Amino acid sequence: MSIYTGPVFDMARTQFHRIADHLAIPADERDRLLYPKRAIAVSCPIHRDDGTTAVFQGYRVQHHLTLGPTKGGTRFAPSVDIGEVGALAVWMSWKCALAGLPYGGAKGGVTVNPHTLSRRELEALSRRYMQEMIPFVGPHTDVMAPDMGTNEQVMAWFMDTYSMYQGQTVMEIVTGKPVAVGGTLGRKEATGRGVAYLVERAMGRLGRALSGATAVIQGFGNVGAITAASLDERGVRLIGVSDHTACYADPRGLDVPALLRHVSERGALAGFSTELASDPAELLAMPCDILVPAAMERVIDAGMAQRIDCRVLAEAANGPTTPDADEVLDLRKDIFVLPDILCNAGGVIVSYFEWVQDLQQFFWDEAEVNDRLYRVLQRAFAAVLDRATRDGVSHRTAAMAIGVAKVRDAKISRGLFP
Ligand code: GLU
């Protein structure tokens, strides 16, 4: 029926139909809302350092163009396929709509383990991927950003490649760039800062202070690391952490500044400690106040949903919780869920600020960026909680219902062409 196969797209589809049932969206409207407008697949050949040629598969899925350009990250990871980036593009649409951004969702990526590439090979692949995408992207068509396995440097290469082909500098073609080439202050920190801000609001609703609370974070890339730093600043004790190379636990609290220094020097958590090493399979089940999955999709399935032992589940990753797990969480009334499309929206919100600043060539200071970020998050948080109470539904259903309804209203207003 479609090219969007695999467990991650199945998950996005199941979630969407639950929301469509809740909103009583007629059957004949659903495919138009769910299925992406466009999908692009490209082969990206590069010269390896050993003189051979290697070809990597790249994708970009643009979910809907009803509200403006599409927006979303580019992922360099072995898991990347059309189904995965398709699901991530769909989630970006609901996320942007929930935050009130004038974008549809997109996501792209290359099927590659970036840790196996030298810096020169990574640059060659980044530039070739963007070069292959030039006919399909643009500041008013589709605006890329970082995601798993990409960073500010990759965005700078994307921007440079696009600009060289245009014959002029086009900063607004990607967000998440270094500040020196049109990036905004506060973008690199935005997702993690947003997670910590929302965790504070959630704990406030539970009548709990953040200071002295305990946290466990799965994933120590940009999002996990900045979340750790932001929670640490608020007096939270990090008792468990992992990335793809190591897992550590300490009930007395891990030294977050030391972890951050280690990762900035060595690139990953491995080698930080031998005494504190812990079983990564048990990390998510550690008793804590704040549990932050900040890595991959589908890490909390129905079995793990029974076992997690936290007060706030802060979904910094995209799609960490499966629909089966949602059914378990709906029955467990003891966990306050910050659903992914709310919890990690800080990244794309500040990406929007970056795009606006680039278009206007008028740059803001960091206090202004953060102040505006928190205002947008506070509005979305309040809207989700109000909707959940009003409709008697979970926070995820409320968040997704707001996002889906906004996209649907826009499609109905614009009509079906011709
Ligand atoms: N990749 C991030 C996300 O999944 C950021 C997207 C963006 O800034 O456009 O939300």
CSV table of C-alpha atoms and ligand atoms in Angstrom, one decimal:
chain,number,residue,atom,x,y,z
A,1,MET,CA,0.0,0.0,0.0
A,2,SER,CA,2.9,2.4,0.7
A,3,ILE,CA,6.7,2.7,0.7
A,4,TYR,CA,6.5,3.5,4.4
A,5,THR,CA,7.1,0.2,6.1
A,6,GLY,CA,8.8,-1.0,9.2
A,7,PRO,CA,8.2,-0.8,12.9
A,8,VAL,CA,8.8,3.0,13.3
A,9,PHE,CA,6.3,4.0,10.7
A,10,ASP,CA,3.8,1.4,12.0
A,11,MET,CA,4.1,3.2,15.3
A,12,ALA,CA,3.4,6.6,13.8
A,13,ARG,CA,0.5,5.1,11.9
A,14,THR,CA,-1.0,3.5,15.0
A,15,GLN,CA,-0.7,6.7,17.0
A,16,PHE,CA,-2.3,8.7,14.2
A,17,HIS,CA,-5.3,6.4,13.9
A,18,ARG,CA,-5.8,6.6,17.7
A,19,ILE,CA,-5.9,10.4,17.5
A,20,ALA,CA,-8.1,10.3,14.4
A,21,ASP,CA,-10.5,8.1,16.2
A,22,HIS,CA,-10.5,10.5,19.2
A,23,LEU,CA,-11.1,13.5,16.9
A,24,ALA,CA,-13.7,11.5,14.8
A,25,ILE,CA,-11.8,12.3,11.6
A,26,PRO,CA,-13.7,10.6,8.7
A,27,ALA,CA,-11.9,7.6,7.1
A,28,ASP,CA,-11.5,9.3,3.7
A,29,GLU,CA,-9.6,12.2,5.2
A,30,ARG,CA,-7.0,10.1,7.1
A,31,ASP,CA,-4.6,9.1,4.4
A,32,ARG,CA,-4.3,12.7,3.2
A,33,LEU,CA,-3.2,13.7,6.7
A,34,LEU,CA,-1.0,10.8,7.5
A,35,TYR,CA,1.0,10.0,4.3
A,36,PRO,CA,3.9,12.3,3.4
A,37,LYS,CA,3.7,14.6,0.4
A,38,ARG,CA,7.1,13.7,-0.9
A,39,ALA,CA,9.9,11.2,-0.4
A,40,ILE,CA,13.3,11.5,-2.0
A,41,ALA,CA,15.9,8.7,-2.1
A,42,VAL,CA,19.4,9.4,-3.4
A,43,SER,CA,22.6,7.5,-3.8
A,44,CYS,CA,25.6,9.4,-2.4
A,45,PRO,CA,29.0,8.3,-3.7
A,46,ILE,CA,32.1,9.5,-2.0
A,47,HIS,CA,35.9,8.8,-2.2
A,48,ARG,CA,37.0,6.9,0.8
A,49,ASP,CA,40.4,7.7,2.3
A,50,ASP,CA,41.8,4.5,1.0
A,51,GLY,CA,41.1,5.5,-2.6
A,52,THR,CA,38.0,3.3,-3.1
A,53,THR,CA,34.5,4.6,-3.8
A,54,ALA,CA,31.6,4.0,-1.4
A,55,VAL,CA,27.9,4.7,-2.0
A,56,PHE,CA,25.6,5.6,0.8
A,57,GLN,CA,21.8,5.7,0.6
A,58,GLY,CA,20.2,9.0,1.6
A,59,TYR,CA,16.5,10.0,2.1
A,60,ARG,CA,14.4,13.1,2.8
A,61,VAL,CA,10.7,12.9,3.5
A,62,GLN,CA,8.5,16.0,3.5
A,63,HIS,CA,5.3,15.4,5.2
A,64,HIS,CA,3.1,18.3,4.4
A,65,LEU,CA,3.5,21.7,2.8
A,66,THR,CA,0.1,23.2,4.0
A,67,LEU,CA,1.5,25.7,6.5
A,68,GLY,CA,4.8,26.7,4.9
A,69,PRO,CA,8.1,25.0,4.3
A,70,THR,CA,8.8,21.6,5.8
A,71,LYS,CA,11.3,21.5,8.7
A,72,GLY,CA,13.3,18.8,10.4
A,73,GLY,CA,16.6,17.2,11.1
A,74,THR,CA,19.0,15.1,9.2
A,75,ARG,CA,20.1,11.9,10.8
A,76,PHE,CA,23.3,9.9,10.0
A,77,ALA,CA,22.7,6.5,11.5
A,78,PRO,CA,22.7,2.8,10.5
A,79,SER,CA,19.0,2.5,11.3
A,80,VAL,CA,18.0,5.2,8.7
A,81,ASP,CA,15.5,4.0,6.1
A,82,ILE,CA,12.5,5.5,4.4
A,83,GLY,CA,10.1,4.2,7.1
A,84,GLU,CA,12.1,5.6,9.9
A,85,VAL,CA,12.5,9.1,8.4
A,86,GLY,CA,8.9,9.0,7.2
A,87,ALA,CA,7.7,8.5,10.8
A,88,LEU,CA,10.0,11.1,12.1
A,89,ALA,CA,8.7,13.6,9.5
A,90,VAL,CA,5.1,12.9,10.5
A,91,TRP,CA,6.0,13.5,14.2
A,92,MET,CA,7.7,16.8,13.2
A,93,SER,CA,4.4,17.9,11.7
A,94,TRP,CA,2.5,17.4,14.9
A,95,LYS,CA,5.4,18.9,16.9
A,96,CYS,CA,5.5,22.1,14.8
A,97,ALA,CA,1.8,22.5,14.8
A,98,LEU,CA,1.6,22.0,18.6
A,99,ALA,CA,4.2,24.8,19.1
A,100,GLY,CA,2.4,27.0,16.6
A,101,LEU,CA,5.3,27.1,14.1
A,102,PRO,CA,4.5,27.9,10.4
A,103,TYR,CA,6.0,24.6,9.2
A,104,GLY,CA,5.2,21.1,8.0
A,105,GLY,CA,7.4,18.3,9.2
A,106,ALA,CA,10.3,16.7,7.4
A,107,LYS,CA,13.2,14.4,8.2
A,108,GLY,CA,16.0,13.0,6.3
A,109,GLY,CA,19.2,11.0,6.7
A,110,VAL,CA,21.9,8.8,5.4
A,111,THR,CA,22.2,5.1,6.3
A,112,VAL,CA,25.7,5.2,7.8
A,113,ASN,CA,27.5,4.8,11.1
A,114,PRO,CA,29.2,8.2,11.2
A,115,HIS,CA,31.8,6.9,13.7
A,116,THR,CA,33.3,4.8,10.9
A,117,LEU,CA,34.0,7.9,8.8
A,118,SER,CA,37.1,10.1,9.0
A,119,ARG,CA,36.4,13.8,9.2
A,120,ARG,CA,37.2,14.2,5.5
A,121,GLU,CA,34.9,11.4,4.6
A,122,LEU,CA,32.1,12.9,6.8
A,123,GLU,CA,32.6,16.2,5.0
A,124,ALA,CA,32.4,14.5,1.6
A,125,LEU,CA,29.2,12.7,2.5
A,126,SER,CA,27.6,15.7,4.0
A,127,ARG,CA,28.3,17.8,1.0
A,128,ARG,CA,27.3,15.1,-1.5
A,129,TYR,CA,24.0,14.5,0.4
A,130,MET,CA,23.1,18.2,0.3
A,131,GLN,CA,24.2,18.5,-3.3
A,132,GLU,CA,21.8,15.6,-4.2
A,133,MET,CA,19.0,17.4,-2.3
A,134,ILE,CA,19.4,20.8,-3.9
A,135,PRO,CA,16.5,20.3,-6.4
A,136,PHE,CA,14.2,19.4,-3.5
A,137,VAL,CA,15.0,21.9,-0.6
A,138,GLY,CA,15.1,25.6,-0.2
A,139,PRO,CA,14.5,28.3,2.5
A,140,HIS,CA,10.8,28.3,1.6
A,141,THR,CA,10.5,24.7,0.6
A,142,ASP,CA,12.3,22.5,3.2
A,143,VAL,CA,14.8,23.6,5.9
A,144,MET,CA,17.1,21.0,7.4
A,145,ALA,CA,18.6,20.9,10.9
A,146,PRO,CA,20.8,18.5,13.0
A,147,ASP,CA,19.5,15.2,14.4
A,148,MET,CA,21.2,12.0,15.6
A,149,GLY,CA,24.8,11.7,14.2
A,150,THR,CA,24.9,15.2,12.7
A,151,ASN,CA,26.0,18.5,14.3
A,152,GLU,CA,26.8,22.2,13.8
A,153,GLN,CA,29.7,21.4,11.6
A,154,VAL,CA,27.6,19.2,9.3
A,155,MET,CA,25.1,22.0,9.0
A,156,ALA,CA,27.9,24.5,8.1
A,157,TRP,CA,28.9,22.1,5.2
A,158,PHE,CA,25.3,21.8,4.1
A,159,MET,CA,24.9,25.6,4.1
A,160,ASP,CA,28.2,26.1,2.3
A,161,THR,CA,27.4,23.5,-0.4
A,162,TYR,CA,23.9,24.9,-1.1
A,163,SER,CA,25.3,28.5,-1.1
A,164,MET,CA,28.2,27.6,-3.5
A,165,TYR,CA,25.6,26.2,-6.0
A,166,GLN,CA,23.4,29.4,-5.6
A,167,GLY,CA,26.4,31.7,-6.1
A,168,GLN,CA,25.5,33.5,-2.9
A,169,THR,CA,25.4,32.8,0.9
A,170,VAL,CA,22.0,31.4,1.8
A,171,MET,CA,22.1,31.1,5.6
A,172,GLU,CA,18.4,30.3,6.0
A,173,ILE,CA,18.7,27.0,4.1
A,174,VAL,CA,19.6,25.1,7.3
A,175,THR,CA,19.3,25.7,11.1
A,176,GLY,CA,21.6,24.5,13.9
A,177,LYS,CA,24.6,26.2,12.2
A,178,PRO,CA,27.6,27.5,14.1
A,179,VAL,CA,26.9,31.1,15.3
A,180,ALA,CA,29.8,32.3,13.2
A,181,VAL,CA,27.8,31.5,10.0
A,182,GLY,CA,24.3,32.6,10.8
A,183,GLY,CA,23.4,30.2,13.6
A,184,THR,CA,21.5,31.6,16.6
A,185,LEU,CA,22.7,31.8,20.1
A,186,GLY,CA,21.0,29.1,22.2
A,187,ARG,CA,20.2,26.7,19.4
A,188,LYS,CA,22.7,24.0,20.4
A,189,GLU,CA,21.4,24.1,24.0
A,190,ALA,CA,17.7,24.6,23.1
A,191,THR,CA,16.4,21.0,23.1
A,192,GLY,CA,18.0,20.1,26.4
A,193,ARG,CA,17.1,23.4,28.0
A,194,GLY,CA,13.5,22.9,26.9
A,195,VAL,CA,13.4,19.4,28.4
A,196,ALA,CA,14.7,20.7,31.8
A,197,TYR,CA,12.3,23.7,31.7
A,198,LEU,CA,9.3,21.3,31.1
A,199,VAL,CA,10.5,18.8,33.7
A,200,GLU,CA,10.5,21.7,36.2
A,201,ARG,CA,6.9,22.6,35.2
A,202,ALA,CA,5.8,19.0,35.5
A,203,MET,CA,7.4,18.5,38.9
A,204,GLY,CA,5.8,21.8,40.0
A,205,ARG,CA,2.4,20.4,39.0
A,206,LEU,CA,3.2,17.4,41.2
A,207,GLY,CA,4.1,19.7,44.1
A,208,ARG,CA,7.7,18.6,43.9
A,209,ALA,CA,10.9,20.7,43.9
A,210,LEU,CA,13.6,19.9,41.4
A,211,SER,CA,16.4,20.4,43.9
A,212,GLY,CA,17.3,17.1,45.4
A,213,ALA,CA,15.3,15.1,42.9
A,214,THR,CA,17.0,12.2,41.1
A,215,ALA,CA,17.3,11.6,37.3
A,216,VAL,CA,18.3,8.9,34.9
A,217,ILE,CA,19.2,9.8,31.3
A,218,GLN,CA,19.5,7.4,28.4
A,219,GLY,CA,21.6,9.0,25.7
A,220,PHE,CA,24.4,11.5,26.1
A,221,GLY,CA,24.6,13.2,22.7
A,222,ASN,CA,23.8,16.9,22.4
A,223,VAL,CA,20.2,16.5,23.8
A,224,GLY,CA,21.1,14.1,26.7
A,225,ALA,CA,24.2,16.1,27.7
A,226,ILE,CA,22.5,19.5,27.7
A,227,THR,CA,19.5,18.0,29.6
A,228,ALA,CA,22.0,16.6,32.2
A,229,ALA,CA,23.7,20.0,32.5
A,230,SER,CA,20.4,22.0,32.8
A,231,LEU,CA,19.0,19.6,35.4
A,232,ASP,CA,22.4,19.7,37.3
A,233,GLU,CA,22.1,23.5,37.4
A,234,ARG,CA,18.7,23.1,39.0
A,235,GLY,CA,20.1,20.8,41.8
A,236,VAL,CA,18.9,17.5,40.3
A,237,ARG,CA,21.1,14.4,41.1
A,238,LEU,CA,21.9,12.3,38.0
A,239,ILE,CA,22.0,8.7,39.3
A,240,GLY,CA,22.2,6.9,35.9
A,241,VAL,CA,23.4,7.7,32.4
A,242,SER,CA,24.3,5.8,29.2
A,243,ASP,CA,25.3,6.3,25.6
A,244,HIS,CA,26.1,3.8,22.8
A,245,THR,CA,29.5,3.1,24.4
A,246,ALA,CA,28.9,2.9,28.2
A,247,CYS,CA,26.5,3.0,31.1
A,248,TYR,CA,27.2,4.3,34.6
A,249,ALA,CA,25.1,4.5,37.8
A,250,ASP,CA,25.8,6.0,41.2
A,251,PRO,CA,23.0,6.5,43.8
A,252,ARG,CA,25.1,9.3,45.4
A,253,GLY,CA,25.0,11.2,42.1
A,254,LEU,CA,27.3,11.3,39.1
A,255,ASP,CA,29.7,14.2,38.6
A,256,VAL,CA,27.9,15.9,35.6
A,257,PRO,CA,30.6,18.5,34.8
A,258,ALA,CA,33.2,15.7,34.8
A,259,LEU,CA,31.0,13.7,32.4
A,260,LEU,CA,30.5,16.6,30.1
A,261,ARG,CA,34.3,17.3,30.1
A,262,HIS,CA,35.0,13.6,29.4
A,263,VAL,CA,32.6,13.5,26.4
A,264,SER,CA,33.9,16.8,24.9
A,265,GLU,CA,37.4,15.4,25.0
A,266,ARG,CA,36.8,11.7,24.1
A,267,GLY,CA,33.5,12.0,22.1
A,268,ALA,CA,31.7,9.4,24.1
A,269,LEU,CA,31.1,8.1,27.7
A,270,ALA,CA,33.4,5.1,27.4
A,271,GLY,CA,36.5,5.2,29.6
A,272,PHE,CA,34.9,7.6,32.2
A,273,SER,CA,35.0,5.0,35.1
A,274,THR,CA,35.3,1.3,35.8
A,275,GLU,CA,33.8,1.3,39.3
A,276,LEU,CA,30.5,3.0,38.2
A,277,ALA,CA,29.9,0.7,35.2
A,278,SER,CA,26.3,-0.5,35.1
A,279,ASP,CA,24.0,-2.7,33.0
A,280,PRO,CA,22.5,-0.7,30.2
A,281,ALA,CA,19.6,-3.1,29.9
A,282,GLU,CA,18.5,-2.1,33.4
A,283,LEU,CA,19.0,1.7,33.2
A,284,LEU,CA,15.5,2.6,32.3
A,285,ALA,CA,14.1,0.5,35.2
A,286,MET,CA,16.2,2.3,37.8
A,287,PRO,CA,14.0,4.0,40.4
A,288,CYS,CA,14.2,7.8,40.0
A,289,ASP,CA,12.1,10.9,40.0
A,290,ILE,CA,12.8,11.9,36.4
A,291,LEU,CA,13.4,9.4,33.6
A,292,VAL,CA,14.8,10.9,30.3
A,293,PRO,CA,15.0,8.6,27.3
A,294,ALA,CA,17.2,10.8,25.0
A,295,ALA,CA,18.4,8.3,22.4
A,296,MET,CA,16.5,6.0,20.1
A,297,GLU,CA,12.8,5.3,19.2
A,298,ARG,CA,10.9,2.4,20.8
A,299,VAL,CA,13.1,1.8,23.9
A,300,ILE,CA,10.0,1.7,26.2
A,301,ASP,CA,7.8,-1.2,25.1
A,302,ALA,CA,4.9,-2.6,27.1
A,303,GLY,CA,7.2,-4.7,29.3
A,304,MET,CA,9.5,-1.8,30.1
A,305,ALA,CA,6.4,0.5,30.7
A,306,GLN,CA,5.4,-1.9,33.6
A,307,ARG,CA,8.9,-1.7,35.0
A,308,ILE,CA,9.8,2.0,34.9
A,309,ASP,CA,9.8,3.6,38.3
A,310,CYS,CA,9.7,7.4,38.0
A,311,ARG,CA,7.4,10.3,38.6
A,312,VAL,CA,8.1,12.2,35.3
A,313,LEU,CA,8.8,10.5,32.0
A,314,ALA,CA,10.5,13.2,29.9
A,315,GLU,CA,10.7,12.0,26.3
A,316,ALA,CA,13.7,13.9,24.9
A,317,ALA,CA,14.1,11.4,22.1
A,318,ASN,CA,11.6,11.1,19.3
A,319,GLY,CA,9.3,8.1,19.6
A,320,PRO,CA,10.8,6.4,22.6
A,321,THR,CA,7.5,4.9,23.8
A,322,THR,CA,5.5,2.4,21.7
A,323,PRO,CA,1.7,2.5,21.4
A,324,ASP,CA,1.6,-0.7,23.5
A,325,ALA,CA,3.6,1.0,26.2
A,326,ASP,CA,1.1,3.9,26.1
A,327,GLU,CA,-1.7,1.5,27.0
A,328,VAL,CA,0.2,0.5,30.1
A,329,LEU,CA,1.1,4.1,31.0
A,330,ASP,CA,-2.5,5.1,30.6
A,331,LEU,CA,-3.5,2.6,33.3
A,332,ARG,CA,-0.6,3.6,35.5
A,333,LYS,CA,-1.7,6.9,37.0
A,334,ASP,CA,1.6,7.4,38.8
A,335,ILE,CA,3.6,8.7,35.9
A,336,PHE,CA,3.5,12.3,34.5
A,337,VAL,CA,4.3,11.9,30.8
A,338,LEU,CA,5.9,14.7,28.9
A,339,PRO,CA,5.3,13.4,25.4
A,340,ASP,CA,8.1,13.7,22.8
A,341,ILE,CA,6.4,16.3,20.5
A,342,LEU,CA,6.1,18.6,23.5
A,343,CYS,CA,9.2,17.6,25.5
A,344,ASN,CA,11.8,18.0,22.8
A,345,ALA,CA,10.2,20.8,20.9
A,346,GLY,CA,12.7,23.3,22.1
A,347,GLY,CA,15.1,22.4,19.3
A,348,VAL,CA,12.8,23.1,16.5
A,349,ILE,CA,11.4,26.2,18.2
A,350,VAL,CA,14.8,27.8,18.4
A,351,SER,CA,15.5,26.5,14.8
A,352,TYR,CA,12.5,28.6,13.8
A,353,PHE,CA,14.0,31.6,15.6
A,354,GLU,CA,17.3,31.0,13.7
A,355,TRP,CA,15.4,30.9,10.4
A,356,VAL,CA,13.6,34.1,11.2
A,357,GLN,CA,16.8,35.9,12.2
A,358,ASP,CA,18.6,34.7,9.0
A,359,LEU,CA,15.7,35.9,6.8
A,360,GLN,CA,15.8,39.3,8.5
A,361,GLN,CA,19.6,39.4,9.0
A,362,PHE,CA,18.8,40.8,12.5
A,363,PHE,CA,20.2,38.7,15.4
A,364,TRP,CA,19.0,38.5,18.9
A,365,ASP,CA,20.9,38.1,22.2
A,366,GLU,CA,20.7,34.8,24.0
A,367,ALA,CA,18.4,36.1,26.8
A,368,GLU,CA,15.8,37.0,24.2
A,369,VAL,CA,16.1,33.6,22.5
A,370,ASN,CA,15.6,31.7,25.8
A,371,ASP,CA,12.8,34.0,27.0
A,372,ARG,CA,10.9,33.5,23.8
A,373,LEU,CA,11.6,29.7,23.9
A,374,TYR,CA,10.2,29.3,27.4
A,375,ARG,CA,7.1,31.4,26.5
A,376,VAL,CA,6.3,29.1,23.5
A,377,LEU,CA,6.9,26.0,25.7
A,378,GLN,CA,4.8,27.3,28.5
A,379,ARG,CA,1.9,27.9,26.1
A,380,ALA,CA,2.2,24.5,24.6
A,381,PHE,CA,2.5,22.8,28.0
A,382,ALA,CA,-0.6,24.6,29.4
A,383,ALA,CA,-2.5,23.7,26.2
A,384,VAL,CA,-1.7,20.0,26.5
A,385,LEU,CA,-2.6,19.9,30.2
A,386,ASP,CA,-5.9,21.7,29.6
A,387,ARG,CA,-6.8,19.5,26.7
A,388,ALA,CA,-6.0,16.3,28.6
A,389,THR,CA,-8.2,17.4,31.5
A,390,ARG,CA,-11.0,18.6,29.3
A,391,ASP,CA,-11.1,15.4,27.2
A,392,GLY,CA,-10.0,13.0,29.9
A,393,VAL,CA,-7.1,11.7,27.8
A,394,SER,CA,-3.4,11.1,28.2
A,395,HIS,CA,-0.9,13.9,27.7
A,396,ARG,CA,0.3,12.2,24.5
A,397,THR,CA,-3.2,12.0,23.1
A,398,ALA,CA,-3.9,15.7,24.0
A,399,ALA,CA,-0.6,16.9,22.5
A,400,MET,CA,-1.1,14.9,19.2
A,401,ALA,CA,-4.8,15.9,19.0
A,402,ILE,CA,-3.8,19.6,19.1
A,403,GLY,CA,-1.2,19.1,16.4
A,404,VAL,CA,-3.3,16.9,14.1
A,405,ALA,CA,-6.3,19.2,14.4
A,406,LYS,CA,-4.3,22.3,13.5
A,407,VAL,CA,-2.9,20.6,10.3
A,408,ARG,CA,-6.4,19.3,9.5
A,409,ASP,CA,-8.0,22.7,9.9
A,410,ALA,CA,-5.4,24.3,7.6
A,411,LYS,CA,-6.0,21.6,5.0
A,412,ILE,CA,-9.7,22.1,5.2
A,413,SER,CA,-9.4,25.9,4.9
A,414,ARG,CA,-7.1,25.7,1.9
A,415,GLY,CA,-9.2,23.0,0.2
A,416,LEU,CA,-8.2,20.2,-2.1
A,417,PHE,CA,-6.6,21.5,-5.4
A,418,PRO,CA,-7.9,21.6,-8.1
B,1,GLU,N1,16.0,17.1,14.9
B,1,GLU,C1,15.3,17.9,15.8
B,1,GLU,C2,14.0,17.3,16.1
B,1,GLU,O1,13.7,16.1,15.9
B,1,GLU,C3,15.3,19.3,15.4
B,1,GLU,C4,14.6,19.7,14.2
B,1,GLU,C5,14.8,21.1,13.7
B,1,GLU,O2,15.4,21.9,14.5
B,1,GLU,O3,14.3,21.5,12.7
B,1,GLU,O4,13.1,17.9,16.6
